[in-house]
CSV table of C-alpha atoms in Angstrom, one decimal:
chain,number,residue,atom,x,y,z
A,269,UNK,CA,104.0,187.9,233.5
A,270,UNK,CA,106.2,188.2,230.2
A,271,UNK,CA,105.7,186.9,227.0
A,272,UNK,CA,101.7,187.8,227.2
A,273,UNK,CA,100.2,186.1,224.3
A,274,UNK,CA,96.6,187.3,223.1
A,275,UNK,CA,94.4,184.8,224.9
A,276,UNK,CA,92.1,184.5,222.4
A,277,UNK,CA,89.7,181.4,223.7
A,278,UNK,CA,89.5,183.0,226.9
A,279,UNK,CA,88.6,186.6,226.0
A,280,UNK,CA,85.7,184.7,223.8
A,281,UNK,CA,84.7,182.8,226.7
A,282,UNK,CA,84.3,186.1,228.8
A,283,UNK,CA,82.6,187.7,225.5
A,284,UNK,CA,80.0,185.1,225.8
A,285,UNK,CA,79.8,185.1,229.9
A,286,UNK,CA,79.7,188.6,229.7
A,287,UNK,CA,76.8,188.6,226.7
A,288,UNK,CA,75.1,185.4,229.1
A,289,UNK,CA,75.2,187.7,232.5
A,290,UNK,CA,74.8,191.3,231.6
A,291,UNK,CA,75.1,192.1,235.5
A,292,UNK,CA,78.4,189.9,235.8
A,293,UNK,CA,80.6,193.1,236.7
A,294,UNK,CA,83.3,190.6,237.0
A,295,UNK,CA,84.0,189.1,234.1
A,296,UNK,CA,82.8,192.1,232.2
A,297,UNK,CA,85.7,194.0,234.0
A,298,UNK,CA,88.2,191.1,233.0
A,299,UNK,CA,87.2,190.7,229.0
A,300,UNK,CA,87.7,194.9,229.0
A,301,UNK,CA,90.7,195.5,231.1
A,302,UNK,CA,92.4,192.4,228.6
A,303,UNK,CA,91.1,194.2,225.5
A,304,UNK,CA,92.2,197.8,226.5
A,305,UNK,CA,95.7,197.0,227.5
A,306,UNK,CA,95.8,195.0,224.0
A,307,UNK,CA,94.4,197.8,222.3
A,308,UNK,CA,96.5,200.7,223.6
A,309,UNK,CA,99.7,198.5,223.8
A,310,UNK,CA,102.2,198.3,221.6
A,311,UNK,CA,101.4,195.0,220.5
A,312,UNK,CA,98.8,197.1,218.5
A,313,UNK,CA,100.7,198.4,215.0
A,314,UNK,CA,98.6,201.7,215.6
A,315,UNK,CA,99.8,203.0,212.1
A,316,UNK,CA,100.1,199.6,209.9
A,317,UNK,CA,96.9,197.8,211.7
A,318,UNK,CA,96.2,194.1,213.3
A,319,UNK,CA,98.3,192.9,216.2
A,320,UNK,CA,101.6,191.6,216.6
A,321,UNK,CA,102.0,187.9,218.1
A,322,UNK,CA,102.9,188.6,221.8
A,323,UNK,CA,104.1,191.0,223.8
A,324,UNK,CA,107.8,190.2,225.2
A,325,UNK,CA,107.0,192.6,228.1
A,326,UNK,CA,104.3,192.4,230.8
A,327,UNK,CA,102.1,195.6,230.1
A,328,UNK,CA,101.6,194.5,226.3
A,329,UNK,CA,103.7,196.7,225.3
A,330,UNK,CA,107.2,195.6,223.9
A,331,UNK,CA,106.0,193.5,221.0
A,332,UNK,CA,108.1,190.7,219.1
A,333,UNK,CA,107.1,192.1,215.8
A,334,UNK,CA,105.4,188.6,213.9
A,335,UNK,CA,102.2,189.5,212.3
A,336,UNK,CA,99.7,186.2,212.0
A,337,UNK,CA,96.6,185.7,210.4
A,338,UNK,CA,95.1,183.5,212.9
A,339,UNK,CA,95.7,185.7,215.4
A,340,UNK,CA,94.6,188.4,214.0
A,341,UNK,CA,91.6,186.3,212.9
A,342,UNK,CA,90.4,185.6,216.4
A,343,UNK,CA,91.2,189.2,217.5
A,344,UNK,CA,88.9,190.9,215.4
A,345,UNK,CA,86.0,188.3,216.1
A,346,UNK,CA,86.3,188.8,219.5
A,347,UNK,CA,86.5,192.7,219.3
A,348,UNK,CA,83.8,193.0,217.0
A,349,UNK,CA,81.8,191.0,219.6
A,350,UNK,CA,82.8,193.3,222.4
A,351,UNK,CA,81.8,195.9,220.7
A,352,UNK,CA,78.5,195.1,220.6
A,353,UNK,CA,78.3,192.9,224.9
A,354,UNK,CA,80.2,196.2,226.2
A,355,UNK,CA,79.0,199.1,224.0
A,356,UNK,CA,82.1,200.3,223.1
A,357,UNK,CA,82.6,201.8,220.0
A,358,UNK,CA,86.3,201.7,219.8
A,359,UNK,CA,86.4,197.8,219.8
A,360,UNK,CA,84.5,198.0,216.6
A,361,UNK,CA,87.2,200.5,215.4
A,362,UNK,CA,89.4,197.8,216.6
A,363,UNK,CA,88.2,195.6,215.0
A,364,UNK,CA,87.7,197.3,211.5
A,365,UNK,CA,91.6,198.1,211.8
A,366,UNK,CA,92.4,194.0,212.1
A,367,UNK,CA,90.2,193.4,209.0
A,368,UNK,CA,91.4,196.3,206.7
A,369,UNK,CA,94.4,195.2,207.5
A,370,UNK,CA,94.2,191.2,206.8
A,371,UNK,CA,92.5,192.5,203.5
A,372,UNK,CA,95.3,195.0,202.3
A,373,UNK,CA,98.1,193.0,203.4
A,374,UNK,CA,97.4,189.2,203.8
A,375,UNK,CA,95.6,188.6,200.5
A,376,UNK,CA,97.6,187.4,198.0
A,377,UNK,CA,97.0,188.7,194.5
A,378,UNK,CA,95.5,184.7,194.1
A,379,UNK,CA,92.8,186.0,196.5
A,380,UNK,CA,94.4,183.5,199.2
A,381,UNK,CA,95.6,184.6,202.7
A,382,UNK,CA,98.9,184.6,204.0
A,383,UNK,CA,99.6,182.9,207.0
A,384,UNK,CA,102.1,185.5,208.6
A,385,UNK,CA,104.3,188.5,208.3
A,386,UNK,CA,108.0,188.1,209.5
A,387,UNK,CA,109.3,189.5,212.0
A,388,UNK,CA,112.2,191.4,210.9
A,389,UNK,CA,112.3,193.8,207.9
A,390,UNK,CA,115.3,194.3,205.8
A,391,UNK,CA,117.2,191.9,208.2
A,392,UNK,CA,116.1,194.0,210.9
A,393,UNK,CA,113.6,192.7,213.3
A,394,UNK,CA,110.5,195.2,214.2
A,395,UNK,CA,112.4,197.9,211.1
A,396,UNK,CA,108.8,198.8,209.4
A,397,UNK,CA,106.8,199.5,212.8
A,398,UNK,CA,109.3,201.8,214.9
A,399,UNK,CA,110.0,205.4,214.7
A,400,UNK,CA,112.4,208.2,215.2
A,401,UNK,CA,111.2,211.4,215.7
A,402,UNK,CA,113.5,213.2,212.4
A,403,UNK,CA,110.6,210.5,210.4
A,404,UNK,CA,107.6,211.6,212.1
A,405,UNK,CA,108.3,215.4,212.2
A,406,UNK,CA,109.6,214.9,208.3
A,407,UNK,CA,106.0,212.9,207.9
A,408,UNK,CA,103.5,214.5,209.6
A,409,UNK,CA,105.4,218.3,209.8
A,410,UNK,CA,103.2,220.8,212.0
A,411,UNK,CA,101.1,217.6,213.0
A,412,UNK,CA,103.9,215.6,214.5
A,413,UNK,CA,103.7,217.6,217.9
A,414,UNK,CA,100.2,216.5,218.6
A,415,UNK,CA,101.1,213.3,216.9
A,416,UNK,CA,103.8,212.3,219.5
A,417,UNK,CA,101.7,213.6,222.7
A,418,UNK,CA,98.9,211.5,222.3
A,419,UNK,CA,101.3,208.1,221.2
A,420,UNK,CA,104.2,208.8,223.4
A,421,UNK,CA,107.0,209.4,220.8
A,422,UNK,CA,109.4,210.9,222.2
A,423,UNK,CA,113.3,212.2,220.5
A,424,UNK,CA,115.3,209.9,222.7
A,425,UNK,CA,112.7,207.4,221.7
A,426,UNK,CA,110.5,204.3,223.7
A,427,UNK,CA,111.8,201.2,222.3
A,428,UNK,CA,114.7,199.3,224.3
A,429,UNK,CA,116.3,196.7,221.7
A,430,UNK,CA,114.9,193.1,223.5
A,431,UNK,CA,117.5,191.5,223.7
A,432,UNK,CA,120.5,194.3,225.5
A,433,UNK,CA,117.5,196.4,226.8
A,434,UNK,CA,119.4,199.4,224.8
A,435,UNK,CA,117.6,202.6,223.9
A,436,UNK,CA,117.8,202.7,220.3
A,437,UNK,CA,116.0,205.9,219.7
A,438,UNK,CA,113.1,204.8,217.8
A,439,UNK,CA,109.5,204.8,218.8
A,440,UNK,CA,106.6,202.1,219.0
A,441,UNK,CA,103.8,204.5,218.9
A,442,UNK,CA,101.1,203.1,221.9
A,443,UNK,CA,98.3,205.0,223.9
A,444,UNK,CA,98.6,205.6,227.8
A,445,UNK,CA,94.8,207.0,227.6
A,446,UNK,CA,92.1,206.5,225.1
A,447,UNK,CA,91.3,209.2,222.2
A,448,UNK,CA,88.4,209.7,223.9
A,449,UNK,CA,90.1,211.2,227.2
A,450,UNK,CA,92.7,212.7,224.8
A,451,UNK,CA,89.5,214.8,223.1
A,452,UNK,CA,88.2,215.4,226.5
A,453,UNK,CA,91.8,217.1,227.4
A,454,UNK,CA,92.6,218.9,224.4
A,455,UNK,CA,88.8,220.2,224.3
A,456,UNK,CA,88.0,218.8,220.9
A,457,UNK,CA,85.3,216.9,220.0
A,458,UNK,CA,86.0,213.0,219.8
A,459,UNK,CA,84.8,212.3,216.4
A,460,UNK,CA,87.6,215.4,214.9
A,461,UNK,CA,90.4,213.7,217.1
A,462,UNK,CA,89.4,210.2,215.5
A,463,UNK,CA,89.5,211.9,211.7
A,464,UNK,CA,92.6,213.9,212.5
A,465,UNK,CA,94.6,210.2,213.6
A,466,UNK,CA,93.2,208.7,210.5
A,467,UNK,CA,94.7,211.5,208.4
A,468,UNK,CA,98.4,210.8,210.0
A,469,UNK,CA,98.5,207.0,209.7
């Protein structure tokens, strides 16, 4: 349904199920469909880091644009531990994202945390974390191309303003496959692809 919420007590009660019962195709199917979706969504700030609070959509990927700690807290644990019960390197990339993040942006200069990020920007809500394509191309130049393939940016743009469901031509960069089917495609090898997105965010 809408307004999907990271379920993070559940997806660290399938971590630990799945850990428990290696051979539980189940569960293991659940806790890596959930963290995929999450991961490739928009709810994911694929250029800033960490996760947004919920997704106002039901595919995770319209996000309402709050960025909290505790969320972010729990979302890192538990991809960190998938990374390890599913073998899947890109949960720990994952989760390294989440914790560069909380450490670049939610530390005060006391050496405390912040609890959260507002929503809106500039009296704007989402303003720092969508895109038009005259920034990216102006940004990433030659790059921008391959940029906007594999995160679906597009000139007329992806995001429909929540509340009117208007196009506003801006762009919440997400992925519709991993980078490790986009390498596959392009004929690249994985590791490149993974330095190459680096480079651009």
């Amino acid at each position: 349904g809408q307004r999907k919420f990271p379920p993070h007590t559940t997806l660290e009660m399938l971590a630990e199920r799945a850990q428990k019962e290696p051979a539980n195709k189940l569960v293991r199917e659940m806790l890596k469909l959930t963290l995929d979706r999450m991961q490739h969504g928009g709810i994911h700030d694929h250029v800033g880091g960490g996760f947004h609070r919920y997704a106002t959509d039901s595919v995770w990927f319209l996000p309402h644009f709050e960025k909290m700690l505790y969320d972010n807290a729990q979302l890192g644990r538990v991809y960190a531990r998938a990374s390890v019960v599913l073998e899947d390197p890109e949960y720990a990339a994952t989760a390294r994202d989440i914790f560069d993040w909380i450490l670049r942006e939610m530390r005060s200069p006391q050496g405390a945390f912040y609890s959260a990020l507002d929503a809106d920007s500039e009296g704007e809500e989402g303003k720092f974390y969508v895109w038009d394509k005259a920034e990216l191309d102006t940004l990433l130049g030659a790059d921008a191309a391959r940029f906007c393939e594999l995160f679906n940016c597009t000139a007329a743009g992806n995001y429909f303003e929540e509340a009117t469901g208007h196009r506003t031509g801006k762009n919440i960069p997400h992925l519709t496959r991993t980078l490790g089917e986009h390498a596959a495609r392009l004929k690249v090898e994985l590791p490149a692809l993974r330095e190459q997105v680096a480079g651009w965010k």
